[in-house]
Each structure stands twice: as C-alpha cells, then as structure tokens.
Coordinates of N, CA, C and O in Angstrom, one line a residue:
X1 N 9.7 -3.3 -5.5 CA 8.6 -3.0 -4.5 C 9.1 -2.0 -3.5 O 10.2 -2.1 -3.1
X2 N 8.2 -0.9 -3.0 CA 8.7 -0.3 -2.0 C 8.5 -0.8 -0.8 O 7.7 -1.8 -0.7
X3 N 9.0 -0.3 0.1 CA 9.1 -0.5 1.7 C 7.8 -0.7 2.0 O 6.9 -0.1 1.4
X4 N 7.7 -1.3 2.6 CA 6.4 -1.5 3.3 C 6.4 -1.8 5.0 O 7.0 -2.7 5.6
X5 N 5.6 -0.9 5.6 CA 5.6 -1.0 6.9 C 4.4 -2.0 7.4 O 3.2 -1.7 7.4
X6 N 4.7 -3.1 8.0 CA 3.2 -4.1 8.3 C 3.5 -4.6 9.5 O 4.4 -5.3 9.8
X7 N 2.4 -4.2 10.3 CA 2.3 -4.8 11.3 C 1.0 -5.4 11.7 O 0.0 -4.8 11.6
X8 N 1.0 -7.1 12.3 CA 0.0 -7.5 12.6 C -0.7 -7.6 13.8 O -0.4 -8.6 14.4
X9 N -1.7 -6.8 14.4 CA -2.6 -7.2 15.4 C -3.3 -8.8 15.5 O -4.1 -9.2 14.7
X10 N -2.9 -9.4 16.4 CA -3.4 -10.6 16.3 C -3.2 -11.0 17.7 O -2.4 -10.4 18.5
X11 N -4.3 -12.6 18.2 CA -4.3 -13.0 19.6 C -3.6 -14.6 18.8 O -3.8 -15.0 17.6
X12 N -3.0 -15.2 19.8 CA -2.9 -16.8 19.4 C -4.3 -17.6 19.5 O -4.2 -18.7 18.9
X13 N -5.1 -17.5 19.9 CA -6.2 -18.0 20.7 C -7.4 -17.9 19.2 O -8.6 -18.3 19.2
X14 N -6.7 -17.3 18.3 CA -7.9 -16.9 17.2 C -7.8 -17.4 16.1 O -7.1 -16.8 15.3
X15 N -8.4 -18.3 15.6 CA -8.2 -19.2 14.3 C -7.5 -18.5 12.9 O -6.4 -18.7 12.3
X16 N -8.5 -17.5 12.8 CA -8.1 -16.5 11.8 C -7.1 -15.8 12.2 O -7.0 -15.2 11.1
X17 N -6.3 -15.4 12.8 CA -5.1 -14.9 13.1 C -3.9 -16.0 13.0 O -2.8 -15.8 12.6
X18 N -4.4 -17.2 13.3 CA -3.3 -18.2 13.1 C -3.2 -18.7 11.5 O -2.1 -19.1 11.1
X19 N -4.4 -18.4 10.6 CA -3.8 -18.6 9.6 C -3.2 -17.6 8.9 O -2.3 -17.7 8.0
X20 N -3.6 -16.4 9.3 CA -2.7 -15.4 8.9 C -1.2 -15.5 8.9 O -0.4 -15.4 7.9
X21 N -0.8 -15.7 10.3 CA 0.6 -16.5 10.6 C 0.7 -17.5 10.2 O 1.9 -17.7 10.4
X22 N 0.4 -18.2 9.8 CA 0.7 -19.8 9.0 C 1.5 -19.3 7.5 O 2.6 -19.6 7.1
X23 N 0.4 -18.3 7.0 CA 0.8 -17.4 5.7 C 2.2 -17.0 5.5 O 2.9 -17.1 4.6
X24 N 2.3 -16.3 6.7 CA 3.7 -15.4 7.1 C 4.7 -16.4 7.0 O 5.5 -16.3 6.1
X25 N 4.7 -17.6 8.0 CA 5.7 -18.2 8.0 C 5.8 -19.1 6.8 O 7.0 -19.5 6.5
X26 N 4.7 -19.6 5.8 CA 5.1 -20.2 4.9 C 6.0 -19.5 3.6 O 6.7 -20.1 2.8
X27 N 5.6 -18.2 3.7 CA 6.0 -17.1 2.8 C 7.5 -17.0 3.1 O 8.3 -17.2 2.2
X28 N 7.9 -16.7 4.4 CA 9.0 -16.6 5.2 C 9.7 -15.2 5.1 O 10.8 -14.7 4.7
X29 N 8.2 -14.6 5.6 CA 8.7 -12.7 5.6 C 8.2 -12.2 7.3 O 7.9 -11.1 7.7
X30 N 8.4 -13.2 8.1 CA 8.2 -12.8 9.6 C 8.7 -12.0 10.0 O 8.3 -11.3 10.9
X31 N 10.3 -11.9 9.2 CA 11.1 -10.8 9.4 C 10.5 -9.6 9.1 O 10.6 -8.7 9.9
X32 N 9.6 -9.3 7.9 CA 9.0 -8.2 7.4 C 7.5 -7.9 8.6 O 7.1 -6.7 8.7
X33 N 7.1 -8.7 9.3 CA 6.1 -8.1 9.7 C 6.4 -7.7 11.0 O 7.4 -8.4 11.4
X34 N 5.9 -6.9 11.7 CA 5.7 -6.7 13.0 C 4.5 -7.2 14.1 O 3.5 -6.6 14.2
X35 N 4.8 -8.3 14.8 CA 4.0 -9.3 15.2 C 3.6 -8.5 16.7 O 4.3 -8.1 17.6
X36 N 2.0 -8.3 16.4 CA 1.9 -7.5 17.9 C 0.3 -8.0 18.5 O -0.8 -7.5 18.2
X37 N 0.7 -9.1 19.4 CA -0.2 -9.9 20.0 C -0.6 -9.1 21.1 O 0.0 -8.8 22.0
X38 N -2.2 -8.6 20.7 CA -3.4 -8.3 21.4 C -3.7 -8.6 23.0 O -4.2 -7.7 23.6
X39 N -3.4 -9.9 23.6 CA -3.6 -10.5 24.6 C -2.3 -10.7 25.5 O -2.2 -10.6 26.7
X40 N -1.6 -11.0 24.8 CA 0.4 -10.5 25.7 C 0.2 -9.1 25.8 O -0.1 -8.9 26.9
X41 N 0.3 -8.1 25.2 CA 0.4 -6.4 25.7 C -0.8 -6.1 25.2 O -1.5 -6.7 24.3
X42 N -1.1 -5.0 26.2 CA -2.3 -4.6 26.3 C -2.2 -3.2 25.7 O -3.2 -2.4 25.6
X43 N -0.9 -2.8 25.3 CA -0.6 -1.9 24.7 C -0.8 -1.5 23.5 O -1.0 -0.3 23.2
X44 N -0.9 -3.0 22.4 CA -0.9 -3.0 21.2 C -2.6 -3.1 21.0 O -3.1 -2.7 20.0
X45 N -3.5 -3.8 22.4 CA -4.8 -3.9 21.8 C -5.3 -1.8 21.8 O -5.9 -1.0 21.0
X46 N -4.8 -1.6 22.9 CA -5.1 -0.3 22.5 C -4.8 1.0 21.6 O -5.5 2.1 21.5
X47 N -3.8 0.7 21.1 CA -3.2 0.8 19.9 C -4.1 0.3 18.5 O -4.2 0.9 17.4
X48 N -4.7 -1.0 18.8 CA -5.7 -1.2 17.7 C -7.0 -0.5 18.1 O -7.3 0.2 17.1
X49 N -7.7 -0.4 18.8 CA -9.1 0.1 19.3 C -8.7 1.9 18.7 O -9.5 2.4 17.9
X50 N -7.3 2.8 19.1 CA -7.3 3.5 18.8 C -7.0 3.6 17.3 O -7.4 4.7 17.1
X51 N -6.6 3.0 15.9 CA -6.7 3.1 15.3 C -7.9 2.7 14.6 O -8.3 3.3 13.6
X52 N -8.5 1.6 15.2 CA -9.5 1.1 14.1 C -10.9 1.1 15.0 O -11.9 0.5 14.5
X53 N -11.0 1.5 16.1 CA -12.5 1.5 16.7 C -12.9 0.4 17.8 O -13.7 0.4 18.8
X54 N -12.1 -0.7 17.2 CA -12.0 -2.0 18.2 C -10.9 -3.1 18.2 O -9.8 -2.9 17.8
X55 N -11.1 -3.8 18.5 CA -10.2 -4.4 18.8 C -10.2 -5.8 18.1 O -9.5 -6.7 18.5
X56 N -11.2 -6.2 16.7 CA -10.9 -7.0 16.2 C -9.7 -7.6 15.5 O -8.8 -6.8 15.2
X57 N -9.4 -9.0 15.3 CA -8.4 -9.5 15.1 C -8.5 -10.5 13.7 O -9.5 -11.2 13.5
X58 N -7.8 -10.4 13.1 CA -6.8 -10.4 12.9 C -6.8 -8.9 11.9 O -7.6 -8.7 11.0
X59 N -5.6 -7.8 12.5 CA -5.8 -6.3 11.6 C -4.2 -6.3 10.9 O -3.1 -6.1 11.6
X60 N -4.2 -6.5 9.6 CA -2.7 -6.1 9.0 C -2.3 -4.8 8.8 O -2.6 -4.5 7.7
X61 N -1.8 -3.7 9.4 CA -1.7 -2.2 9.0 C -0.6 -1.9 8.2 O 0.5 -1.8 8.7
X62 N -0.9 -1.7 6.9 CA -0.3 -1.7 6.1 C -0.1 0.3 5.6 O -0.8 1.1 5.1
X63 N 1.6 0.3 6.0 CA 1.9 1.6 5.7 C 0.6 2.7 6.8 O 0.4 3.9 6.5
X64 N 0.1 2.3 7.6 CA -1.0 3.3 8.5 C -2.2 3.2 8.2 O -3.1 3.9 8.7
X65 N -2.4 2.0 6.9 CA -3.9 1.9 6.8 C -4.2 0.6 7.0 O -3.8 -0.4 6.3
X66 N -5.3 0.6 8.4 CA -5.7 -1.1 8.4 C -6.4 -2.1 7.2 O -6.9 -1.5 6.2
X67 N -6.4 -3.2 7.1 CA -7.0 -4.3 6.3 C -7.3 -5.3 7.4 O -6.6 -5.6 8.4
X68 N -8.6 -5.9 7.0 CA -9.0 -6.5 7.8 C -9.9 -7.8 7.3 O -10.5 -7.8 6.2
X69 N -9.8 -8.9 8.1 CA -10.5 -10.1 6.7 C -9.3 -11.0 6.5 O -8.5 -10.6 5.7
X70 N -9.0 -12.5 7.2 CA -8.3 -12.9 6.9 C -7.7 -13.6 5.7 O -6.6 -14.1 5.5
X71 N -8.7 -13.5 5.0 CA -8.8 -14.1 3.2 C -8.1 -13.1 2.8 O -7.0 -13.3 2.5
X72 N -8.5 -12.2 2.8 CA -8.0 -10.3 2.1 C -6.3 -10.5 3.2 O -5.4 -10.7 2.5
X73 N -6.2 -10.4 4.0 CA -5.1 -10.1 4.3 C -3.9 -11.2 4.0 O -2.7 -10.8 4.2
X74 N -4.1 -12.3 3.7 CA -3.3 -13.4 2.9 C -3.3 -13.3 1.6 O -2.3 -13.8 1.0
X75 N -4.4 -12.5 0.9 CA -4.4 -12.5 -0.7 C -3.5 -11.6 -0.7 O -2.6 -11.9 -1.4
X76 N -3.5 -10.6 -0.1 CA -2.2 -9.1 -0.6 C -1.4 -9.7 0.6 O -0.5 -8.9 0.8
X77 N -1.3 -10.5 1.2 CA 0.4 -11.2 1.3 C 1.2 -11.5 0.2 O 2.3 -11.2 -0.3
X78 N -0.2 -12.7 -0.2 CA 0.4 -13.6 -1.0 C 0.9 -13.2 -2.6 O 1.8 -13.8 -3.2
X79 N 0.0 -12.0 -3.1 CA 0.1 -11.0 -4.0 C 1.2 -10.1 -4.1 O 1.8 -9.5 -5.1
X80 N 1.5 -9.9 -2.8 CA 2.6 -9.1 -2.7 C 4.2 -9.4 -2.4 O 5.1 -8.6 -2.6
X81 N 4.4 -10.9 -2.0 CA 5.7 -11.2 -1.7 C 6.0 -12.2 -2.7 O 7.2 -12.4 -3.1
X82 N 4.7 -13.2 -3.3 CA 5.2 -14.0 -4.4 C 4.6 -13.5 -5.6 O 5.1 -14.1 -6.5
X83 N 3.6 -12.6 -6.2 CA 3.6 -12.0 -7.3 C 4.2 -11.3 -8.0 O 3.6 -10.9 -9.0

C-alpha cells in the first residue's frame, strides 16, 4: 500500500466524528492519522472552510482530497487497513 497522508477534521461534541474515531482506534492506526479537532484550534476549522467551503465535520483528507460521510469514511478505513 502506498503512503497515505490522512488527516481528520473532527469536533468531540459530534456523534459522527466519534464514530469515526471509535473506527481509528479499533483499527489501531491513530498513529496513521492526523487528528485535527475543529473546536480546540480554530486553525484547523479554517483550514477546513478553506479547503472544503465549510466547516462540516467529520472530513477525512485523504492525500489533499476531502471525503466526507461518516459511513464512506469508515468504509475506506476499514477497506484500506484491514482489506
């Protein structure tokens, strides 16, 4: 598999972002992602608004292109680290 660069936009406060992380940690590739909570830095929400238009949550940026949909972003987890 190649490298893959992922980082996740996410708030704790967001159901669907917590299961996204639930995913992560059950997989046990936290190390692989880049965890970048929306509501602790205000840096990263605008970092999301400037990539994706707004500031929904939960966004996995995979390699510089967003995915969005917490079903879809657990399926190519789950596709991707145990497939």
């Amino acid at each position: 598999m190649a490298d893959l660069l992922l980082e996740l936009y996410f708030h704790q406060q967001c159901g669907y972002s917590n299961s996204v992380l639930n995913t992560i940690n059950n997989l046990r590739i936290a190390d692989k992602v880049t965890l970048k909570d929306i509501r602790e830095h205000v840096e990263f929400e605008k970092e999301l608004v400037a990539r994706c238009g707004d500031s929904t949550v939960p966004t996995l940026v995979i390699n510089g292109d967003p995915m969005r949909e917490s079903e879809a972003i657990k399926k190519f987890l789950v596709d991707t680290f145990l497939g």
